[in-house]
XYZ file of C-alpha atoms in Angstrom:
575
model
C 4.457 37.876 -31.645
C 2.465 34.616 -30.815
C 1.889 33.541 -27.483
C 1.918 30.124 -26.179
C 0.388 28.587 -23.834
C 1.443 25.514 -21.912
C 0.121 22.527 -23.327
C -2.900 20.473 -20.832
C -1.192 17.032 -19.153
C -2.415 14.118 -20.677
C -3.147 12.475 -17.569
C -5.447 14.416 -15.408
C -7.890 13.654 -12.656
C -11.324 13.794 -13.881
C -12.846 14.633 -10.558
C -12.431 15.317 -6.754
C -12.518 11.687 -5.894
C -9.977 10.504 -8.289
C -7.135 8.585 -6.065
C -4.723 11.181 -8.014
C -6.210 13.495 -5.322
C -5.149 12.749 -2.033
C -6.522 13.614 1.355
C -4.020 16.156 1.490
C -5.164 17.150 5.554
C -4.684 13.711 6.145
C -1.338 13.270 4.824
C -0.524 16.251 6.263
C -1.462 15.253 9.667
C 0.336 12.046 9.109
C 3.424 13.595 8.236
C 3.587 16.369 11.332
C 2.337 13.624 14.366
C 4.551 12.683 16.977
C 2.360 9.912 17.770
C 4.715 7.213 15.926
C 6.613 4.556 17.306
C 10.300 3.416 15.781
C 10.203 0.048 14.381
C 13.746 -0.033 12.874
C 16.614 1.958 11.627
C 19.955 1.004 10.282
C 22.495 2.215 7.705
C 23.227 1.381 4.614
C 27.051 1.592 3.648
C 28.608 3.004 0.218
C 28.031 0.580 -2.924
C 25.622 -1.667 -0.940
C 21.622 -2.780 -1.148
C 19.049 -4.056 1.276
C 15.958 -4.786 1.010
C 13.238 -5.076 3.847
C 9.236 -5.579 4.370
C 7.365 -2.071 5.293
C 3.673 -2.946 6.428
C 0.724 -1.001 5.140
C -0.030 2.188 7.011
C 3.612 2.767 8.463
C 6.058 5.314 7.811
C 9.153 4.695 5.695
C 11.306 7.673 5.845
C 15.235 7.905 3.647
C 17.761 10.577 5.086
C 21.113 11.214 4.376
C 22.834 12.110 7.703
C 26.578 13.057 6.300
C 25.706 15.106 3.472
C 24.694 14.841 -0.306
C 23.921 11.357 -1.480
C 21.793 9.307 -4.053
C 19.956 5.759 -3.767
C 17.607 3.878 -6.193
C 14.803 2.359 -4.877
C 12.565 -0.514 -5.940
C 9.164 -1.255 -4.713
C 7.073 -4.645 -4.712
C 4.156 -5.651 -3.100
C 5.084 -8.141 -0.269
C 2.028 -10.486 -0.799
C 2.655 -10.366 -5.001
C 6.114 -9.736 -6.058
C 4.833 -9.007 -9.869
C 3.006 -5.963 -8.574
C 5.916 -3.770 -8.611
C 6.304 0.167 -9.033
C 5.962 1.524 -12.714
C 8.614 4.578 -12.839
C 7.191 5.278 -16.688
C 3.320 5.232 -15.495
C 3.811 7.354 -12.645
C 5.721 9.862 -14.893
C 2.442 10.073 -16.594
C 0.223 10.193 -13.388
C 2.268 13.045 -11.850
C 5.702 14.514 -13.447
C 9.138 13.617 -14.436
C 10.151 14.265 -10.382
C 7.886 13.656 -7.714
C 7.190 15.280 -4.244
C 5.182 16.040 -1.683
C 1.191 14.088 -2.304
C 2.732 12.369 -5.002
C 2.183 8.224 -5.427
C 4.383 5.859 -6.796
C 1.786 3.529 -8.595
C 2.292 -0.197 -9.173
C 2.395 -1.865 -12.915
C -0.704 -3.472 -15.126
C -3.256 -5.266 -14.365
C -2.978 -3.741 -10.627
C -2.190 0.216 -10.663
C -2.841 1.167 -7.025
C -0.641 3.484 -5.166
C 2.147 1.664 -3.450
C 3.353 4.620 -1.193
C 2.378 8.511 -0.839
C 5.164 10.845 -0.217
C 4.214 13.119 2.806
C 7.653 14.726 3.550
C 10.362 16.206 1.090
C 13.191 18.380 2.175
C 14.066 18.954 -1.240
C 10.336 20.241 -2.087
C 11.599 23.569 -2.626
C 14.575 22.918 -5.016
C 12.773 23.729 -8.372
C 14.839 23.845 -11.284
C 18.654 24.561 -11.483
C 20.866 26.381 -13.956
C 21.379 23.319 -16.028
C 17.561 22.224 -15.817
C 18.084 19.788 -13.589
C 15.376 18.715 -10.853
C 15.221 16.383 -7.949
C 13.740 12.622 -7.129
C 13.806 11.437 -10.924
C 11.427 9.065 -12.441
C 13.026 9.423 -16.274
C 13.564 5.675 -15.592
C 17.191 4.703 -15.552
C 19.683 2.831 -13.310
C 23.087 2.231 -13.935
C 23.972 -1.425 -14.688
C 27.223 -3.739 -15.510
C 25.759 -4.733 -18.751
C 25.880 -0.569 -20.142
C 29.062 -0.306 -18.121
C 30.708 -3.172 -19.824
C 29.308 -2.009 -23.549
C 30.842 1.342 -22.973
C 33.839 0.675 -21.445
C 34.711 -2.955 -22.205
C 35.358 -3.277 -18.537
C 33.281 -5.628 -15.679
C 32.161 -4.310 -13.019
C 29.831 -5.532 -10.854
C 28.894 -2.721 -8.045
C 26.340 -1.058 -9.878
C 22.880 -0.165 -8.460
C 21.237 -3.146 -10.580
C 23.581 -5.708 -9.000
C 23.360 -4.344 -5.647
C 19.638 -4.233 -6.005
C 19.732 -7.921 -7.535
C 21.951 -9.004 -4.572
C 19.756 -7.552 -1.468
C 16.273 -9.302 -3.261
C 17.801 -12.719 -3.454
C 16.602 -13.566 0.304
C 12.876 -12.877 -1.009
C 12.879 -15.630 -3.268
C 13.555 -12.769 -5.873
C 15.683 -12.893 -9.057
C 17.672 -10.136 -11.164
C 14.305 -10.437 -13.549
C 12.581 -9.003 -10.642
C 14.746 -5.453 -10.270
C 12.903 -2.886 -12.094
C 12.936 0.904 -12.745
C 13.699 2.929 -9.837
C 12.917 6.106 -8.206
C 16.057 7.769 -7.996
C 15.867 9.338 -4.786
C 17.819 12.573 -4.005
C 19.185 12.683 -7.608
C 18.947 16.046 -9.746
C 18.444 14.716 -13.364
C 17.616 16.554 -16.442
C 17.474 17.112 -20.332
C 20.322 19.229 -21.450
C 20.042 21.678 -24.767
C 20.712 18.379 -26.838
C 18.335 16.405 -25.101
C 20.741 14.295 -23.531
C 19.866 12.873 -20.332
C 22.535 13.756 -17.453
C 22.565 13.180 -13.447
C 24.085 15.139 -10.855
C 23.162 15.382 -7.088
C 21.410 17.976 -4.725
C 24.481 19.507 -2.689
C 22.751 19.206 0.454
C 21.420 16.832 3.063
C 18.354 15.587 2.516
C 14.908 13.579 3.985
C 12.294 11.853 2.638
C 9.046 10.293 4.001
C 6.683 7.474 2.675
C 3.672 6.230 3.747
C 2.981 2.334 2.635
C -0.851 2.151 0.965
C -0.214 -1.926 1.201
C 2.357 -4.204 2.821
C 5.439 -3.600 0.520
C 9.078 -4.428 0.403
C 11.576 -1.884 -0.182
C 15.074 -2.433 -2.255
C 17.409 0.233 -2.127
C 21.035 0.885 -3.226
C 23.436 3.136 -1.746
C 25.653 5.048 -4.282
C 28.072 7.560 -2.891
C 30.710 7.573 -0.297
C 28.406 8.601 2.689
C 26.038 6.792 4.633
C 22.224 6.492 4.606
C 20.045 6.089 7.217
C 16.557 4.249 6.367
C 14.118 4.032 9.151
C 10.484 2.923 9.369
C 8.125 3.971 11.682
C 4.642 3.010 12.723
C 1.583 5.361 12.508
C -0.483 4.898 15.050
C -3.436 3.960 13.033
C -7.111 4.285 14.476
C -8.252 0.871 15.098
C -11.834 0.407 14.178
C -14.034 -1.966 14.622
C -16.742 -2.037 11.787
C -19.811 -4.054 12.342
C -21.663 -5.881 9.607
C -18.580 -5.918 7.237
C -20.531 -7.670 4.229
C -23.576 -5.581 3.844
C -23.857 -2.898 1.000
C -23.038 0.326 3.197
C -19.922 -1.552 5.395
C -18.330 -3.007 2.280
C -17.729 0.517 1.010
C -16.854 2.109 4.723
C -14.487 -0.673 4.532
C -12.713 0.389 1.538
C -12.606 4.241 2.980
C -11.510 3.001 6.074
C -8.318 1.353 4.579
C -7.614 4.313 2.470
C -7.802 6.176 5.493
C -5.442 4.139 7.128
C -7.153 2.592 9.580
C -6.357 -0.633 11.456
C -10.159 -2.781 10.767
C -11.597 -5.559 12.575
C -14.935 -5.892 10.950
C -17.567 -8.386 12.034
C -19.215 -11.159 9.427
C -21.615 -13.819 10.229
C -19.556 -16.741 8.959
C -16.057 -17.555 8.208
C -17.159 -17.872 4.652
C -18.082 -14.227 4.387
C -14.700 -13.361 6.237
C -12.649 -15.276 3.305
C -14.536 -13.566 0.509
C -13.920 -9.970 1.879
C -9.857 -11.080 2.551
C -9.337 -12.270 -0.817
C -10.851 -9.149 -2.662
C -7.910 -7.446 -0.489
C -5.266 -9.556 -1.359
C -2.605 -6.754 -0.265
C -3.907 -5.607 2.763
C -2.237 -7.202 5.541
C -3.910 -8.998 9.099
C -2.393 -5.804 10.917
C -5.047 -3.793 8.828
C -7.648 -5.695 8.592
C -9.104 -8.584 10.356
C -12.133 -10.313 11.541
C -14.530 -11.432 14.080
C -17.669 -13.911 13.822
C -20.685 -12.467 14.883
C -23.383 -15.022 14.072
C -26.955 -13.651 15.548
C -26.604 -9.709 15.827
C -30.021 -9.863 17.593
C -28.299 -11.430 20.591
C -27.878 -8.656 23.765
C -24.350 -10.369 24.177
C -23.371 -10.631 20.527
C -20.445 -8.256 20.423
C -19.428 -8.987 23.937
C -16.425 -10.839 22.526
C -15.945 -8.647 19.307
C -15.276 -5.223 21.272
C -11.990 -6.822 22.685
C -9.270 -6.197 20.849
C -5.373 -6.076 21.213
C -4.535 -2.980 20.435
C -7.804 -1.562 21.571
C -10.267 0.121 19.390
C -10.545 3.820 19.250
C -13.765 3.895 16.849
C -16.650 1.593 16.474
C -18.798 2.166 13.343
C -22.148 -0.128 13.570
C -23.699 -0.747 10.306
C -25.220 -4.184 11.290
C -28.882 -3.928 10.640
C -31.464 -5.881 8.725
C -32.846 -3.790 5.556
C -35.409 -5.882 3.587
C -39.259 -6.580 3.903
C -39.175 -10.312 3.347
C -39.991 -10.811 6.457
C -41.758 -13.420 8.370
C -41.993 -12.019 11.974
C -41.528 -8.260 12.078
C -40.535 -8.635 15.882
C -37.961 -11.149 15.270
C -36.521 -9.921 11.852
C -36.332 -6.328 11.808
C -37.012 -4.771 15.514
C -35.193 -7.236 17.663
C -32.049 -7.302 15.493
C -32.035 -3.636 15.099
C -32.718 -2.656 18.925
C -30.568 -5.331 20.368
C -27.793 -4.956 18.059
C -27.289 -1.316 18.674
C -28.031 -1.335 22.691
C -26.087 -4.537 23.151
C -23.010 -2.923 21.365
C -23.174 0.007 23.184
C -23.353 -1.970 26.682
C -20.537 -4.321 25.358
C -18.254 -1.108 24.289
C -18.934 0.698 27.679
C -18.025 -2.452 29.634
C -14.951 -3.747 27.543
C -13.496 -1.094 25.299
C -13.148 2.102 27.278
C -10.242 3.185 24.796
C -13.210 3.978 22.291
C -14.092 7.683 21.982
C -16.356 7.693 18.929
C -19.583 5.358 18.175
C -20.729 6.121 14.673
C -24.160 4.171 13.831
C -26.207 3.745 10.748
C -29.700 5.467 10.974
C -32.258 5.972 8.459
C -34.393 8.747 7.086
C -36.766 6.287 8.009
C -36.031 7.579 11.768
C -36.883 11.350 10.465
C -39.760 10.843 8.258
C -43.371 11.288 9.417
C -45.042 8.825 7.189
C -48.290 9.609 8.455
C -48.487 12.779 7.006
C -47.445 11.911 3.363
C -45.838 13.961 0.734
C -45.922 17.323 2.742
C -45.374 19.186 -0.009
C -43.319 22.271 0.844
C -42.077 20.789 4.179
C -38.584 20.744 5.282
C -36.642 17.434 6.956
C -33.832 17.741 8.965
C -31.862 16.094 11.906
C -34.513 17.828 14.380
C -37.338 15.544 12.880
C -38.368 12.505 14.358
C -40.710 9.540 13.449
C -43.248 9.380 16.101
C -44.388 5.674 14.959
C -45.404 3.603 17.934
C -44.660 -0.118 18.980
C -48.217 -0.969 18.011
C -47.997 0.467 14.101
C -44.570 -1.184 14.220
C -45.875 -4.303 13.865
C -48.646 -4.148 11.618
C -46.503 -4.599 7.973
C -42.708 -4.815 7.557
C -42.923 -1.773 5.777
C -43.816 0.158 9.336
C -41.370 -2.429 11.211
C -38.752 -1.412 9.058
C -39.140 2.154 10.057
C -39.893 1.681 13.477
C -36.687 -0.502 13.731
C -34.843 2.315 12.625
C -36.239 4.893 14.862
C -36.169 2.945 17.892
C -32.621 1.750 17.255
C -31.646 5.530 17.437
C -33.584 6.716 19.880
C -32.112 3.882 22.417
C -28.348 4.663 21.510
C -29.146 8.465 22.711
C -31.016 7.603 25.392
C -28.070 5.305 26.081
C -25.568 7.949 26.213
C -27.521 10.313 28.191
C -28.145 7.957 30.544
C -25.187 5.878 30.980
C -22.703 8.834 30.220
C -19.890 6.594 28.636
C -16.450 7.866 27.860
C -17.441 8.173 23.901
C -19.178 10.213 21.912
C -21.770 9.045 19.201
C -22.815 10.435 15.817
C -25.585 8.850 13.410
C -25.972 9.075 9.594
C -29.270 9.172 8.722
C -29.877 8.572 4.701
C -32.966 7.732 2.478
C -32.794 5.519 -0.149
C -29.162 4.529 -1.060
C -28.157 3.612 -4.509
C -24.731 3.322 -5.958
C -22.368 0.328 -7.305
C -22.685 -3.089 -5.217
C -19.246 -4.894 -4.141
C -19.429 -7.801 -6.624
C -17.385 -10.225 -4.205
C -20.392 -9.798 -1.876
C -23.264 -9.811 -4.159
C -25.534 -11.904 -6.035
C -28.205 -10.443 -8.329
C -30.829 -12.613 -6.326
C -30.085 -11.020 -2.807
C -29.525 -7.540 -3.727
C -30.336 -4.900 -1.485
C -33.362 -3.601 -1.152
C -32.224 0.007 -2.958
C -30.754 -1.128 -5.784
C -33.787 -3.617 -6.548
C -35.587 -1.087 -8.606
C -32.388 -0.403 -10.555
C -32.042 -3.775 -11.823
C -35.708 -4.315 -12.650
C -36.024 -1.121 -14.670
C -32.806 -2.146 -16.505
C -33.829 -5.621 -17.179
C -36.780 -4.857 -18.791
C -39.426 -5.532 -15.504
C -40.661 -2.819 -15.827
C -41.168 -2.252 -19.417
C -44.806 -2.017 -19.446
C -44.934 0.829 -16.529
C -42.750 1.976 -14.064
C -43.690 1.273 -10.403
C -44.106 4.396 -8.018
C -41.137 5.625 -6.641
C -41.991 5.882 -3.080
C -38.836 7.340 -1.321
C -38.264 10.409 -3.105
C -34.650 11.348 -1.509
C -31.550 9.460 -2.067
C -27.555 9.371 -1.522
C -24.605 7.300 -3.049
C -23.478 4.335 -1.108
C -20.029 5.868 -1.516
C -20.468 9.472 -0.326
C -22.576 7.773 2.535
C -19.806 5.469 3.459
C -17.285 8.554 3.405
C -19.678 10.366 5.855
C -19.148 7.368 8.258
C -15.540 7.550 8.415
C -15.624 11.427 8.603
C -18.337 11.408 11.492
C -16.124 8.826 12.878
C -12.605 11.329 12.419
C -13.898 14.654 13.229
C -14.077 16.190 16.581
C -16.646 18.554 15.446
C -19.291 15.586 14.303
C -19.386 14.876 17.988
C -22.985 13.468 19.273
C -24.568 14.644 15.973
C -27.516 13.278 13.413
C -26.458 13.848 10.274
C -29.177 13.583 6.953
C -26.929 12.373 4.431
C -29.363 12.918 1.287
C -28.056 14.463 -1.939
C -31.325 15.083 -3.414
C -34.494 14.330 -5.147
C -35.194 11.433 -7.783
C -37.862 9.297 -9.214
C -37.832 6.034 -11.006
C -38.535 8.406 -14.228
C -35.257 10.155 -14.003
C -33.686 6.544 -13.287
C -35.246 5.147 -16.550
C -34.066 8.428 -18.496
C -30.604 8.171 -17.547
C -30.445 4.280 -18.307
C -31.954 5.031 -21.867
C -29.526 8.217 -22.481
C -26.139 6.199 -20.998
C -27.202 2.530 -22.119
C -28.729 2.602 -25.936
C -28.763 -0.976 -25.740
C -31.360 -1.133 -23.373
C -33.723 0.940 -24.887
C -35.941 -1.632 -25.591
C -36.201 -2.874 -22.004
C -37.570 0.191 -21.137
C -41.069 1.895 -20.319
C -41.979 5.050 -22.559
C -44.621 7.509 -23.063
C -47.598 6.964 -20.225
C -45.409 3.910 -19.115
C -43.219 6.623 -17.772
C -45.877 8.194 -15.356
C -46.319 6.163 -12.735
C -42.842 6.926 -11.800
C -42.781 10.229 -11.988
C -43.187 12.972 -9.569
C -46.828 13.873 -8.217
C -48.381 16.871 -9.422
C -48.498 18.360 -6.125
C -45.123 18.248 -5.195
C -43.270 16.364 -2.152
C -41.497 17.210 0.823
C -37.868 18.381 0.441
C -34.453 18.314 2.586
C -31.306 20.243 4.245
C -28.674 18.768 4.027
C -26.338 21.897 5.337
C -24.695 19.984 8.453
C -23.816 17.225 6.291
C -22.124 19.507 4.186
C -20.390 21.660 6.663
C -19.320 19.585 9.370
C -18.355 16.470 6.878
C -17.417 18.194 4.251
C -19.191 15.781 1.947
C -19.294 16.854 -1.834
C -21.884 14.734 -3.165
C -22.230 12.799 -6.884
C -24.887 13.425 -9.249
C -27.936 11.151 -10.171
C -26.216 10.211 -13.107
C -23.092 9.103 -11.930
C -24.408 7.018 -9.152
C -27.062 5.131 -11.826
C -24.450 4.542 -14.637
C -22.245 3.493 -12.040
C -24.829 1.009 -10.553
C -25.958 -0.619 -14.212
C -22.402 -1.143 -14.688
C -21.718 -3.213 -11.712
C -25.377 -4.636 -12.184
C -24.194 -5.905 -15.715
C -20.935 -7.062 -14.084
C -23.191 -9.423 -12.293
C -25.241 -10.691 -15.465
C -27.980 -7.944 -15.456
């Protein structure tokens, strides 16, 4: 007797960070939260359709208060109706009958989640005696054309007809009506492989949380009424400073994915427009901007912290990181220190609703550079850079490390002395690598951390690698998530987090590029040319990232993944 194993699905998430693997804890909290405000509700009569807008971050609830029913659901992006629900690809990515934590995906070339299912009263329906299941993605709806072909009769109140009439007021037409999700419908294939339809014989309810602004359109089929309700989740209102920066651009993406309503500060309208253009499906309610031209001014954030609705969280990333400076005090120390103390004062004065402030600090505020490599020494959050104002002014390298140290100490001193309503958390990364955000980057103005990758891959180190210098690293995407987790989690209050993945060397970077981009081999050093970028013979200091793993739940990417993704992003810019 031969045993048969079920074949593996054709489409599976390749890693835990795949958008197929939603944050189940977050969506469960959303589903169970009582902090929702009813925005709109309506009853849909028999054989009628209705279209309505649902902004990003809202919950759309569909219920059957008068017994078993079936509805056909269409979804479009509000800002670009060419992006619309794709039933067949959603079926491939999840299953033919979707339920809690599954997502409804948009068509090519977009392929983004339109909504995520957060509640399903029929989740336990399973498979009935005929092989039927609920919430059909087999990809069909009734229409007058098939009806006339089969019966010879004209009847213009099919699903397709009513969906078409409902969407006309949005400037769309019959050509825009597409494959539907058959909500609450039981379907399957009989023993002859033929499609059958029936309905779940119970009252039903289902919730969807929108990932972008959408137009929803539904047609009610049976005799009893169908109620639609749209509820607004109380999304965290978050101020993100320095939104055009390397780290902040990734923080912004994570905030939006976590359904925060974000205002980000930028130095100019041009920067704001670039970010806005890169997020076409995100409403002004979920992403807005404040212009802060000079963060070195003590009152720079006085107006930015004022908001209606008010802020709950502030994530402060705005601070310079480059050594192309003319004046250490003006270009490094003042922006970092004044920016941090200034925003904390402004929050206390004008934003009393803020409960958590997360500050981007650095390993530079931890390491004691005067002690060199310190083989065997383990750096932790308990360590502080002992630099002085005098040492800071000696050169830009000292100035940068001092700017992060003095700014972070000023933040902790502020909390201790001023006793504000908010708690703080700091993220202290070492060298930060990872893919760049193309709409904000240029090869001639890369963040300092990624310049070494550009130089190695482009042949500027063909003869010999430069010394590595900083031996610890992390990926910008993991660091960005750390900021969001530090903002959201109660246990992160008043803690430093050493956000570090591990040890690396320039030689390791070159070898990863050689292995994964063989066409660049001629631009890479070989033999003795690799040795200057290797680890020192006597070893170097180490690290302890236990707090970041245990409190924030971080799972760090590998160096290979980070370098490969970074090289690809730089190639997209012409490197």
